[in-house]
Coordinates of N, CA and C in Angstrom, one line a residue:
X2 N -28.4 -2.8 85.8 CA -29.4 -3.8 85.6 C -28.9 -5.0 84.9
X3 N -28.3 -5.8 85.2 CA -28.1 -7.1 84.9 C -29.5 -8.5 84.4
X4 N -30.7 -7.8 84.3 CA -31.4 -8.4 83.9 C -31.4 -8.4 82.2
X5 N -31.9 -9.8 81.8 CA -32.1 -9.9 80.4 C -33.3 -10.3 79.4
X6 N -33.2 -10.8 78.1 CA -34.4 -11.2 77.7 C -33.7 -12.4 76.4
X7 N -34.2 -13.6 77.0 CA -33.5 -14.3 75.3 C -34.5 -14.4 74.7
X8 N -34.2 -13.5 73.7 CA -35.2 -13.3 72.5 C -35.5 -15.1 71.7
X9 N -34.5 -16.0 71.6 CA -34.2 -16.5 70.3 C -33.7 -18.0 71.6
X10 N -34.4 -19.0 72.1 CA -34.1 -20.2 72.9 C -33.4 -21.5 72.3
X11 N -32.2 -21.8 71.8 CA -32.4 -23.0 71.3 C -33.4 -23.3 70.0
X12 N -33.3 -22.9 69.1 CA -33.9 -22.8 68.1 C -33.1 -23.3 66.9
X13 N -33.2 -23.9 66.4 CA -32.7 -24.8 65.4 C -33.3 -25.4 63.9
X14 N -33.2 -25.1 63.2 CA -34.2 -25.4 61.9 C -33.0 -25.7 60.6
X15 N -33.0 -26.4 59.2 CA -32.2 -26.3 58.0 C -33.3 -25.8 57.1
X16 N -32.6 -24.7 56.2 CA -33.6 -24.8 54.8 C -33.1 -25.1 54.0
X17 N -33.5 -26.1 52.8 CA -33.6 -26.5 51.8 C -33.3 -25.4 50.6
X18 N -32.5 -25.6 49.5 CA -32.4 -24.4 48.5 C -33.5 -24.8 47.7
X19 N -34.4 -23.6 47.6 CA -35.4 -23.7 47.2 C -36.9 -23.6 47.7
X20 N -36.8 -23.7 49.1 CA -38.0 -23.6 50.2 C -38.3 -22.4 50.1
X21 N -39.7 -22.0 50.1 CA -40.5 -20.9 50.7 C -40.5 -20.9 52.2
X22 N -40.4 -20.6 53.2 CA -40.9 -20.4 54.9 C -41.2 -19.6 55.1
X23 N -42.7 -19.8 55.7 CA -43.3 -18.9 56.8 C -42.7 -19.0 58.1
X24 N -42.4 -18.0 58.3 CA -41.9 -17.7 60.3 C -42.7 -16.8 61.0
X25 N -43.8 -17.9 61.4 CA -45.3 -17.2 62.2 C -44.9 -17.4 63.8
X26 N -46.1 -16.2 64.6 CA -45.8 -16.4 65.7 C -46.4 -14.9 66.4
X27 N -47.0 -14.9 67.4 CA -47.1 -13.4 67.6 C -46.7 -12.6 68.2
X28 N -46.7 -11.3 68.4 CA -45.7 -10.0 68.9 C -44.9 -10.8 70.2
X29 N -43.8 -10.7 69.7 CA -42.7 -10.6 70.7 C -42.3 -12.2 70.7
X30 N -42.3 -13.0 69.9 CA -42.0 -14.4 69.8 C -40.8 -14.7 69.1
X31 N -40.1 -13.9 68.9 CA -39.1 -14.2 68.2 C -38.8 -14.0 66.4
X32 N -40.0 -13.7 65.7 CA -39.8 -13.7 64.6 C -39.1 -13.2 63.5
X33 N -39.2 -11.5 64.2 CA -38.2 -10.6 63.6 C -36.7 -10.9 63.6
X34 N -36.3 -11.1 65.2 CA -35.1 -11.6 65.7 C -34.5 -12.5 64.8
X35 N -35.2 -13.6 64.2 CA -34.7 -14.8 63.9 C -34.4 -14.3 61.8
X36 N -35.3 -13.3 61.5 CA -35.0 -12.9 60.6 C -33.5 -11.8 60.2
X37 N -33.4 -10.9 61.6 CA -32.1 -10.5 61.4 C -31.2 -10.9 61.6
X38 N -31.3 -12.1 62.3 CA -30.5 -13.0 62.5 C -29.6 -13.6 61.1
X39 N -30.5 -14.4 60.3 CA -30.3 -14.8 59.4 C -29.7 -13.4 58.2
X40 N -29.9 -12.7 58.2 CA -29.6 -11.2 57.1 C -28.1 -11.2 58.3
X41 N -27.5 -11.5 59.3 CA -26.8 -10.6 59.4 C -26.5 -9.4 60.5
X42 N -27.8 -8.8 60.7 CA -27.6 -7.6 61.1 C -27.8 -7.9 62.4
X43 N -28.2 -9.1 63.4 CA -27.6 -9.0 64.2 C -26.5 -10.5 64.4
X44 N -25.6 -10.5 65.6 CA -25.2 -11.6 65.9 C -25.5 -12.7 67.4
X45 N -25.8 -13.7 66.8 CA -26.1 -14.6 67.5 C -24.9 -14.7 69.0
X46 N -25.3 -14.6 70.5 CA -24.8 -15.0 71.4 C -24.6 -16.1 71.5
X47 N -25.2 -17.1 71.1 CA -24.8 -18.9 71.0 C -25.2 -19.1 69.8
X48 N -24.2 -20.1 69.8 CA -24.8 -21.1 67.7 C -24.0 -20.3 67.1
X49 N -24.5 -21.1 65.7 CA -23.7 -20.9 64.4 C -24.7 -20.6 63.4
X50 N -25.1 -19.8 62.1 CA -25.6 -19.2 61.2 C -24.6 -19.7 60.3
X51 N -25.2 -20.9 59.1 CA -24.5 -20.9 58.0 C -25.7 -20.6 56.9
X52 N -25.1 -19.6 55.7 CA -25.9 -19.7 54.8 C -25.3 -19.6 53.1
X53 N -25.6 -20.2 52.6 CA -24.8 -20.2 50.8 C -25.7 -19.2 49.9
X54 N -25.1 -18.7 49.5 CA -25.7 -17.7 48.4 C -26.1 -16.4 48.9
X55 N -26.2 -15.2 47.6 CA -26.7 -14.2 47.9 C -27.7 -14.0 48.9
X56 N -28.0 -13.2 49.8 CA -28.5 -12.4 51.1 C -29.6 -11.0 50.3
X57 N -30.9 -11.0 49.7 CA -31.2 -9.9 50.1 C -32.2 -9.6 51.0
X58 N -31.9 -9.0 52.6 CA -32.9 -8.7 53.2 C -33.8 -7.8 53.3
X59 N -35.4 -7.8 53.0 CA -36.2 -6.7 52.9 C -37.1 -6.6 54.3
X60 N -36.1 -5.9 55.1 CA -36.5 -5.5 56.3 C -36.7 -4.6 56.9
X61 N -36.2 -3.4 57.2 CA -36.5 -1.7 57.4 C -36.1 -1.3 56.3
X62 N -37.6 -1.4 55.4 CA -36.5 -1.0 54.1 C -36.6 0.4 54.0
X63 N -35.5 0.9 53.7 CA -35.2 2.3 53.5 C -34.1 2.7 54.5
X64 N -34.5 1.8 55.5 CA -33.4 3.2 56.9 C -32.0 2.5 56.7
X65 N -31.4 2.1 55.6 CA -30.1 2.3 55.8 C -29.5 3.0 54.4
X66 N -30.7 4.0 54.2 CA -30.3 5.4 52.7 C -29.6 6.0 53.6
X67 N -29.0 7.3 53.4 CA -28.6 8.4 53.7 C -29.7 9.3 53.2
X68 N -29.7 9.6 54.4 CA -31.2 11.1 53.6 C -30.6 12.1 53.0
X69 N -29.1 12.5 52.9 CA -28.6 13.7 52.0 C -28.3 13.4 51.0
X70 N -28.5 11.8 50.5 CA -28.2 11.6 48.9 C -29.4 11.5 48.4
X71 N -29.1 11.6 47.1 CA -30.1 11.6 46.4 C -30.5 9.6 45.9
X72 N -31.7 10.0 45.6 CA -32.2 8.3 45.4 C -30.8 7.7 44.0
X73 N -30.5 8.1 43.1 CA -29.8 7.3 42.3 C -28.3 7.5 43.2
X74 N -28.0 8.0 44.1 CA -26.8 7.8 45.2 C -26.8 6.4 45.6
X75 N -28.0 6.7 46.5 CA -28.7 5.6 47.2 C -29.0 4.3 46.6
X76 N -29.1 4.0 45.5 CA -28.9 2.7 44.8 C -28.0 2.3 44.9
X77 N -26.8 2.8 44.5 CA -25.3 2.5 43.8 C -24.8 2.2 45.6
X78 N -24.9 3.1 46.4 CA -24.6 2.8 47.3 C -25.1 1.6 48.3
X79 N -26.4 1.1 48.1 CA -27.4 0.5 49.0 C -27.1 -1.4 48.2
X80 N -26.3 -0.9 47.0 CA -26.3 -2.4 46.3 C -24.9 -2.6 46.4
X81 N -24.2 -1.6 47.1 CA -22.1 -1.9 47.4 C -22.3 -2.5 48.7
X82 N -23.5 -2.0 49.6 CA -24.0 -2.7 50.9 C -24.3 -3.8 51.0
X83 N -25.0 -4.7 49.7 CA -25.7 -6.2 49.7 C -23.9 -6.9 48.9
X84 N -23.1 -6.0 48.3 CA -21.9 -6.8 47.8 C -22.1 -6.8 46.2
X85 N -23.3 -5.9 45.5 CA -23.5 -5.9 44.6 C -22.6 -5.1 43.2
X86 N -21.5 -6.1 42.3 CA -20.9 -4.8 41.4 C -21.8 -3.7 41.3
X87 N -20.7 -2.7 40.8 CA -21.4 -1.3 40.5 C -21.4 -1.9 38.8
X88 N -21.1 -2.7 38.3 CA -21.5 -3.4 36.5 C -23.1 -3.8 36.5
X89 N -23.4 -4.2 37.5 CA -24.7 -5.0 37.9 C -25.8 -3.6 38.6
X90 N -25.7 -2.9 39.4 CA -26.3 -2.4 39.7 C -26.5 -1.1 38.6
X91 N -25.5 -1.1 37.7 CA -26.0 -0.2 36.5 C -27.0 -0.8 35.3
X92 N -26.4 -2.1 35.4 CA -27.5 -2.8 34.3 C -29.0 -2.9 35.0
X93 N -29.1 -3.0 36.1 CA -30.5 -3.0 36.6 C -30.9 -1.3 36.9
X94 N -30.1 -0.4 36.5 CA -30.8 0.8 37.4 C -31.9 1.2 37.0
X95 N -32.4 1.2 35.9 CA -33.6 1.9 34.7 C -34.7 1.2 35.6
X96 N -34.7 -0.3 35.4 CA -35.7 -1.5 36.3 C -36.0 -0.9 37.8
X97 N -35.0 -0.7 38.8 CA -35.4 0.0 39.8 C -36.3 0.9 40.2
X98 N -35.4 1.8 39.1 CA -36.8 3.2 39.7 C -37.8 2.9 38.9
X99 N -38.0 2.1 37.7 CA -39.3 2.5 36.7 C -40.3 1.7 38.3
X100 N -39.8 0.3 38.9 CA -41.0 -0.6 39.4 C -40.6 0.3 40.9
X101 N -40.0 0.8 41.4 CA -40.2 2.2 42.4 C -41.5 2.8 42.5
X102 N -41.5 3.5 41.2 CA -42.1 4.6 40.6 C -41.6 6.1 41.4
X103 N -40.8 6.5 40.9 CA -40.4 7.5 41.6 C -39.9 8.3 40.5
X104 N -40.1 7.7 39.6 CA -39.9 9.2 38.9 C -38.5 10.5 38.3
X105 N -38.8 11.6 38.5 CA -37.8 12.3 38.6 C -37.2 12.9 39.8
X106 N -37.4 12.1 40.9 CA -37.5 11.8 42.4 C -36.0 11.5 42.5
X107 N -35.8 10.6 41.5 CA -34.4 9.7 41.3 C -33.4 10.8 42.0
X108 N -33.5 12.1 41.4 CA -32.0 13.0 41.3 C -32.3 14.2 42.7
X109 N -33.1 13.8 43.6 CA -33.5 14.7 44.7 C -33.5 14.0 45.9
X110 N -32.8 14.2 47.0 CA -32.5 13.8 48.2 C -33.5 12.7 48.5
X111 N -33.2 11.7 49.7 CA -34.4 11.3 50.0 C -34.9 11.7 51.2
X112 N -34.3 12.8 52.1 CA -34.7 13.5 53.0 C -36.3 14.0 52.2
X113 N -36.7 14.1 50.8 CA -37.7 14.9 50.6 C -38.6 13.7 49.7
X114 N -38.2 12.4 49.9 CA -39.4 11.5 49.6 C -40.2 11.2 50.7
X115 N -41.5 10.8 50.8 CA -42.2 10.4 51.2 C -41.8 9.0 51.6
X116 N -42.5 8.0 53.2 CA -42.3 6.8 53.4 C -42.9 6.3 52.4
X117 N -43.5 6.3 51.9 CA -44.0 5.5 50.8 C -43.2 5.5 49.8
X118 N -42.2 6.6 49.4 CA -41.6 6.3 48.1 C -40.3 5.5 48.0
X119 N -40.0 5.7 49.8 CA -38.5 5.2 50.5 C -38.4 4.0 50.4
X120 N -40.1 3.2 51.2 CA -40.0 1.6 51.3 C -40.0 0.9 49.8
X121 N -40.7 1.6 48.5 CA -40.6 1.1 47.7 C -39.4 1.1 46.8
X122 N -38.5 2.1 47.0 CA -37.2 2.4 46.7 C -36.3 0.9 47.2
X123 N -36.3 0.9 48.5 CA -35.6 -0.2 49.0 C -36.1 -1.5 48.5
X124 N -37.3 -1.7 48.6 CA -38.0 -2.9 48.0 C -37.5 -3.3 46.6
X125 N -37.6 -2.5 45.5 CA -36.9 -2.1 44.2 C -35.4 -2.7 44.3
X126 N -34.8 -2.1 44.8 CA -33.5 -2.5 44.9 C -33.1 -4.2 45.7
X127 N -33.5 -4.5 46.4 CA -33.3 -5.6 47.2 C -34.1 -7.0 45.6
X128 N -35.1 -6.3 45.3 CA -35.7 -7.7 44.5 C -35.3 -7.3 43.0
X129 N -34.1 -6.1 42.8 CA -33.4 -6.5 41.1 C -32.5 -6.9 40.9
X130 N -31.8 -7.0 42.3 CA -30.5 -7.6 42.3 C -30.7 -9.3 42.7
X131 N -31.0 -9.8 42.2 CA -31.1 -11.3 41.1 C -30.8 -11.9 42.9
X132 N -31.1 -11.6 44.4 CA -30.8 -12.6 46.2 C -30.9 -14.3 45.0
X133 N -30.3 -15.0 45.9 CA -30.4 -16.4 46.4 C -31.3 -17.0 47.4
X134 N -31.5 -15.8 48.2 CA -32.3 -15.7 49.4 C -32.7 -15.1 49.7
X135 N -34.3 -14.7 50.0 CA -34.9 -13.3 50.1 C -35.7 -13.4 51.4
X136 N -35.2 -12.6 52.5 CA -35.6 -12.3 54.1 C -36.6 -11.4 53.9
X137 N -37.9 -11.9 54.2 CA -39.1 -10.8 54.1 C -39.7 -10.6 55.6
X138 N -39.5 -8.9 55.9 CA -40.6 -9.0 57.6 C -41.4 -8.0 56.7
X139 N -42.8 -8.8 56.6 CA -44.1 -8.5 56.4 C -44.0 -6.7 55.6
X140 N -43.0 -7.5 55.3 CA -42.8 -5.9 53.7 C -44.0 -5.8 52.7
X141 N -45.0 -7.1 52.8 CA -45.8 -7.1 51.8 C -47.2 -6.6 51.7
X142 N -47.1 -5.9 53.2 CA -48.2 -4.9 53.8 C -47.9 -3.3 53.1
X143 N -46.8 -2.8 52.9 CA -46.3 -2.0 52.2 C -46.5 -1.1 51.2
X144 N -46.9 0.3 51.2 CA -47.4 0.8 49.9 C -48.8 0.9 49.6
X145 N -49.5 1.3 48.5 CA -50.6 1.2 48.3 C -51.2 -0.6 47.7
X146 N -52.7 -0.3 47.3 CA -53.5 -1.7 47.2 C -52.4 -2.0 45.8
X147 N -52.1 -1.2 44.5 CA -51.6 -1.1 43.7 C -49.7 -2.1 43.7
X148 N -49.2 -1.2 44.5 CA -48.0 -1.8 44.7 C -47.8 -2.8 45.4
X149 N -48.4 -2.7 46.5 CA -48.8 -4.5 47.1 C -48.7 -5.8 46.6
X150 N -49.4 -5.4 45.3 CA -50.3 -6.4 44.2 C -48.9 -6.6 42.9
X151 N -48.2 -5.5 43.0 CA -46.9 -5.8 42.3 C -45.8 -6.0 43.2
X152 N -45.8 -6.3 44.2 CA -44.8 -6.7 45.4 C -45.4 -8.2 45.6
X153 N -46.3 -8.6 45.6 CA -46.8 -9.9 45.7 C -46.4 -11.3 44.2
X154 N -46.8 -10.3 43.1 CA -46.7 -10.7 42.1 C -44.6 -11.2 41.7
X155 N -44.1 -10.1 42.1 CA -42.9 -10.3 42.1 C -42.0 -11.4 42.6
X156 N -42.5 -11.9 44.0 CA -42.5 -12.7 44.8 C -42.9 -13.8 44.8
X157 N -43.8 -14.2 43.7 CA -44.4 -15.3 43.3 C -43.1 -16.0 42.2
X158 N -42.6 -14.8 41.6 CA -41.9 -15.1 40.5 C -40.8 -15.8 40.8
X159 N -40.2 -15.2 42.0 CA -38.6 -15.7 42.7 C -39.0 -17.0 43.0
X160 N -40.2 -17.2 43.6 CA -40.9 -18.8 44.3 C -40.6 -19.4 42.8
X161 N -41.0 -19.1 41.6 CA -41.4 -19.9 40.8 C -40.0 -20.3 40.1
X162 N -38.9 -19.6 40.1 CA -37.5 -19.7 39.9 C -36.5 -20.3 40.8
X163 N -37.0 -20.5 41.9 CA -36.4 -21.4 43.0 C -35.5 -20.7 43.9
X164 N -35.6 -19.4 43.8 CA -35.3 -18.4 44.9 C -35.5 -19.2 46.6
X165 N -34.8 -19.1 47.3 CA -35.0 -20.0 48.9 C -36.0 -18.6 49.5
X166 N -37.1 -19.0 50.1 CA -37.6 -17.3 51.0 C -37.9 -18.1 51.7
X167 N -37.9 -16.6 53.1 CA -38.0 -16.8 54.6 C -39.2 -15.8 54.9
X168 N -40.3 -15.9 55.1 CA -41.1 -14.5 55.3 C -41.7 -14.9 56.4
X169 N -41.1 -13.6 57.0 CA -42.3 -13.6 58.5 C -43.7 -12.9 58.2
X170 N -44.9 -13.4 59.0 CA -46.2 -13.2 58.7 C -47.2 -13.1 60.0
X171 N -47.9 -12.0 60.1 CA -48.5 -12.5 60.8 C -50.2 -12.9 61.1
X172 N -49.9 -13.6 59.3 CA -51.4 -13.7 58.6 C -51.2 -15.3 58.3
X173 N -51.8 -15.9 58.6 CA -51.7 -17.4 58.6 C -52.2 -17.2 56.7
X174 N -53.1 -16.5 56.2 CA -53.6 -16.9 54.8 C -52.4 -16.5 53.8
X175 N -51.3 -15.8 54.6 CA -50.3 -15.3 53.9 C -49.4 -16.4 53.6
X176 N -49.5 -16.9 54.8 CA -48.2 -17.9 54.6 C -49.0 -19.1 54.1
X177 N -50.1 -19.6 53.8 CA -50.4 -20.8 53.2 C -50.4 -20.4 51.6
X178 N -51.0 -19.2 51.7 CA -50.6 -18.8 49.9 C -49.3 -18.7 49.6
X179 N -48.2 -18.6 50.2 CA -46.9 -18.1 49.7 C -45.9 -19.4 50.4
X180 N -45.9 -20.3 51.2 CA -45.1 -21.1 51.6 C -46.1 -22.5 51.8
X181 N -45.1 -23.3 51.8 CA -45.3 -24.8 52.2 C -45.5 -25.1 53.3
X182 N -44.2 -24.5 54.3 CA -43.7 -24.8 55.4 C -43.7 -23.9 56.3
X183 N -43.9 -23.9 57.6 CA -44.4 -22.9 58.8 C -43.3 -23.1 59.9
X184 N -42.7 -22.2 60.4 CA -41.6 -22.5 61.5 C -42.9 -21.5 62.5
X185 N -43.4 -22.4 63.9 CA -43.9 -21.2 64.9 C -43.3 -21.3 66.4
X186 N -42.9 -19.7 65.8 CA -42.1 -19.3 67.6 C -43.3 -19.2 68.9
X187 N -42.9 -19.6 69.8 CA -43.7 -18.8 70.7 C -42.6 -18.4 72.0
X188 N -42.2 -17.2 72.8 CA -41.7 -17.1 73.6 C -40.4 -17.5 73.4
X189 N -39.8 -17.4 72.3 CA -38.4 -17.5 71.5 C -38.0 -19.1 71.5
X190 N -38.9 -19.9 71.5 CA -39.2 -21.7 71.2 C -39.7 -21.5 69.8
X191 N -38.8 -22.9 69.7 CA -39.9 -23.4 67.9 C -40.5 -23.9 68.6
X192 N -41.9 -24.1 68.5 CA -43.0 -25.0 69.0 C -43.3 -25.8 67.6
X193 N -43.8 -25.6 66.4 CA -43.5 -26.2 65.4 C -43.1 -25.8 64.0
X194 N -42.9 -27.3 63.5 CA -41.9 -26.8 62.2 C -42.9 -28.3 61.3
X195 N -43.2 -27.6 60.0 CA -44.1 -28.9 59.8 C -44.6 -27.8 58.1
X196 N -46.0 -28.6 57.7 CA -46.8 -27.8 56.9 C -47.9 -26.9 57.3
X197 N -48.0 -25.5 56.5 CA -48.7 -24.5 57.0 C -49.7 -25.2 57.8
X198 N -50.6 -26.0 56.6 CA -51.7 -26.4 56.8 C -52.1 -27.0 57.7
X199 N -51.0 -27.5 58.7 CA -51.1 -28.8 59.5 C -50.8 -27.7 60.8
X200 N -50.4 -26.5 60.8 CA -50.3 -25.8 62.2 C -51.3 -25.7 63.0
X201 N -51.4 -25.7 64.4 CA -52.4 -25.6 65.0 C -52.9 -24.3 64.9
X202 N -54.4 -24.3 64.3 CA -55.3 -23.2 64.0 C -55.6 -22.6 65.2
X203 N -55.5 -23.0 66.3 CA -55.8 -22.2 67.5 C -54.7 -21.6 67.9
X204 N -53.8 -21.2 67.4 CA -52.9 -20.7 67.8 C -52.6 -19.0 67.2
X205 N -52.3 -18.0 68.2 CA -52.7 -17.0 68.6 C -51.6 -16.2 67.6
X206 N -51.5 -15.8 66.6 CA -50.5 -14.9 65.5 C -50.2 -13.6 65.9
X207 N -50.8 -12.9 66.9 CA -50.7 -11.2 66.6 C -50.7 -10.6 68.1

């Protein structure tokens, strides 16, 4: 079967160090794509990806643990993956698990945590290690009403320190509270690139 699908058409955008972006658009428009793109994990068939500074992407978070280590394995290891010293990832390790919450979880496989304790494990790890750039797919749905509310709060903080974010959304109220600026895919086209506010409201997110 020689048939294909381009996810991602001639698509072209710069971000600014320091920009918040929403990357809205609904199911199957490119938005995830364009997010692993940027992290890395996948490679672009045409074009070029330049980016300066630390990379942390919070995107499946969890599925790249090993389920036979234990969660403090799983740190040391999951921050040698982002390029993070093992000097660094020791000075933040207390921080991790305490805003985890996991407990004495720490020293027990994660084949026997719960998704809930996995996404917020990964979540933990991706936002103590200090990104330049923080790739969010709608991680912020994640967890309970509780950790949400400290996943949101955290995220305000990085905006307020000049952290660059990229978050895909597929809540227009998300992205006018958390970004300036709206990139919307449709059918792997930018259709626009502008302020949230100014996107066309008739346009279909989900």
């Amino acid at each position: 079967n020689d048939s294909h699908i381009t996810a991602l058409d001639r698509v072209s955008f710069n971000i600014t160090q320091g920009e918040s972006i929403a990357l809205l658009g609904h199911n199957g428009s490119g938005k995830s794509t364009a997010l692993k793109l940027l992290a890395g994990v996948l490679k672009p068939s045409e074009g070029v990806i330049r980016a300066r500074g630390r990379i942390a992407p919070l995107l499946e978070l969890g599925s790249g643990f090993h389920p036979d280590l234990t969660g403090r394995e799983n740190i040391f290891l999951n921050g040698a993956t982002l390029g993070i010293p093992r000097s660094e990832i020791r000075r933040q390790f207390d921080a991790i698990v305490e805003f985890a919450e996991i407990g004495s979880f720490v020293d027990s496989p994660i084949k026997f945590y719960s998704s809930g304790m996995t996404v917020r494990l990964g979540f933990s790890i991706a936002v103590h290690l200090e990104p330049e750039i923080l790739l969010i797919d709608e991680v912020l749905s994640v967890g309970d009403a509780e950790f949400q509310a400290k996943s949101l709060a955290r995220m305000h903080r990085f905006k307020e320190e000049g952290t660059t974010i990229v978050l895909v959304t597929h809540s227009r109220n998300t992205a006018q509270d958390f970004c300036e600026r709206g990139l919307l895919l449709e059918g792997g086209r930018l259709v626009f690139d502008g302020p949230v506010s100014d996107m066309p409201s008739n346009h279909p997110l989900s």
